Amino acid sequence: MKIKEFLEKDAKTRKEIVEKAFEEAEKIQEEYSPFITLNKFDGKIEEGKLKGIPVSFKDSICTKGIRTTAGSKILMNYVPPFDAHVVEKIKENGGKILGKTAMDEFGFGSFCINTFIIPKNAYDKERVSGGSSGGAATLTAKMSYPHIAIAESTGGSITTPASFNGVYGLTPTYGRVSRYGLIDYSNSLDKIGIMSKEIFGIALGLEIIAGKDPRDMTSANVPVASYSKIGKPNKKLKIGVIKNTEKYTRKEIFSEMMNKLQKNNDILEIHDVEMNTLDYALYSYYIIAMAEASTNLSKYCGLRYGLQKEIEGNYNEYFSKIRAEGFGDEAKRRIIIGTFVRMAGYKDKYYEKALKVRTLVINEFSEKFKDFDLLVLPSTPNIAPKFKEVERIEPIEAYKFDILTIPPNLAGLPHLTIPIGKLENMPIGMQAIANKFEEEKLISFGYIFEND
Amino acid sequence: MNFDEIVEKISKIARINLSEEEKKRFSKEIENVLEAFSEIDKINANVEPTFHPVESEYELREDVPEKFEIDPFENIIKENIEITKDGKYMKGPKIL
């Protein structure tokens, strides 16, 4: 059922639909495990822009009274006493919390396997859902009743899983949405965004959650457009296809993307562009993200949040023991590397250089947006891998999988992944990147391909 | 660079106990990761570092007290902290 159709129903009918949606979520959970925690419907249907639409939240977003683990054992029993800004906004608009979706621990991963509840791909249970917002993507793909997923991306955690599961995923401009109440991975990179089966769901969700919030200093004081009223573009869009991403992508995916674009050349003016910083962006991103993550994770020490035990030995011995027990492999690895790249003697070579490379990436994008409305590239290098293909993957190989999603994330630019078809019965996607705070262009671009 | 020593040192600084198996595995993996990271040496970056991708202005607000809306005795906080039988006090974990 389409969201618009739902919104037109009377309150009684909407309540029946929402009840069915909660039942459907339970069934999906049994088969695909997209949730860490499922919520119950309280039976109340309020008004507002959502009028009862079930909304799922990635488990790194704090929900008052509902367990929030961020996919980590160290927060296994953490129940926040407050709502994140985005949760408040969704509730104010009559959205119902459907549950908390599975994710890689703290967002550390591209396949949603670095955690204790591992969702399956909506199209093939032997394949990964994608990370880190894997649960959100599988759920979005499987729900037949209206649903919007609130997810989060640091380096591709919305685009990758959304693309693997054939749904839309919008990562807004850094600062477009308040991060208040988001369990942080990397403060200068984290962005809360939306997944939906429909572009309209993306637009409606953004309209509700975007805007300035005094509790997040980095949230931007930029007016929020009526995104839900946007339609297809009313003038020709100038598109730059990032041509040097072709060598990293399976050729069928790249050519299908080109087909889709060419088919719409009445409304798109298509050019090829090269992105010189593409290869460097990946490493710059990982250095910055790990450096920030390693400091963020210092608060999990067995005293303030989550996992606690009887204190034995001195504090440092206690912290070291609790952290060894509570963090998974990838969290430990990122803490070690993140600490290393900030250490005296190595800081200039890694961390500071990475920050400068970020400047180069941002500058290159700014130059490109003088000439183009949008830049387009494939969402992922390949279709969703099988679990057995990634369970023993070398960490650096796993990181390299993010080559296509890193550049816009590193630069804080808004981007949208759009499903463009299937390869071996698995969904494939293309992503469009816009200049900062130009989410409107992405939404109208998305409408071109809906029902295409 | 001796990665075994580095991992050993960082596990102390970052306060994480690592098993012998973990130390061995991580030092090998981290060596590969850092080698890949060295790729950024190849690019000349004579520019200022960017700490935040989108400029944000520092705004000051009036220093006025606001109502703290979370009732600490509300049911949910019991999940995290024990409340004494008389309902008057919260019992935090022992830290000394």
Short mmCIF file of C-alpha atoms in Angstrom, two decimals, chain B residues 39-83:
data_model
loop_
_atom_site.label_atom_id
_atom_site.label_comp_id
_atom_site.label_asym_id
_atom_site.label_seq_id
_atom_site.Cartn_x
_atom_site.Cartn_y
_atom_site.Cartn_z
CA GLU B 39 48.32 5.73 -0.22
CA ILE B 40 47.46 9.27 0.86
CA ASP B 41 51.20 10.05 0.99
CA LYS B 42 51.06 10.16 -2.81
CA ILE B 43 48.78 13.16 -3.01
CA ASN B 44 50.09 16.63 -2.48
CA ALA B 45 47.76 18.39 -0.04
CA ASN B 46 48.98 21.90 0.51
CA VAL B 47 45.65 23.02 1.96
CA GLU B 48 44.07 23.62 5.35
CA PRO B 49 42.61 20.59 7.16
CA THR B 50 38.81 20.28 7.33
CA PHE B 51 37.49 19.30 10.73
CA HIS B 52 33.83 19.70 9.84
CA PRO B 53 32.55 19.25 6.28
CA VAL B 54 29.90 21.95 6.52
CA GLU B 55 30.68 25.25 8.24
CA SER B 56 28.60 25.78 11.33
CA GLU B 57 28.36 29.05 13.20
CA TYR B 58 28.95 29.15 16.88
CA GLU B 59 25.82 30.50 18.40
CA LEU B 60 25.44 31.64 21.95
CA ARG B 61 22.20 31.47 23.87
CA GLU B 62 20.97 33.26 26.95
CA ASP B 63 22.02 31.50 30.13
CA VAL B 64 18.56 30.86 31.52
CA PRO B 65 17.47 27.73 33.36
CA GLU B 66 15.18 25.40 31.45
CA LYS B 67 12.80 22.86 32.85
CA PHE B 68 14.41 19.45 32.94
CA GLU B 69 11.60 17.33 31.66
CA ILE B 70 12.85 13.91 32.52
CA ASP B 71 11.43 12.69 35.81
CA PRO B 72 14.30 10.60 37.16
CA PHE B 73 11.84 8.37 39.02
CA GLU B 74 9.82 7.58 35.95
CA ASN B 75 9.55 3.86 35.35
CA ILE B 76 12.03 3.60 32.53
CA ILE B 77 15.07 4.67 34.44
CA LYS B 78 14.58 1.63 36.70
CA GLU B 79 15.96 -0.38 33.82
CA ASN B 80 19.31 1.28 34.36
CA ILE B 81 19.35 2.11 38.05
CA GLU B 82 17.94 0.43 41.12
CA ILE B 83 15.45 2.42 43.24
#
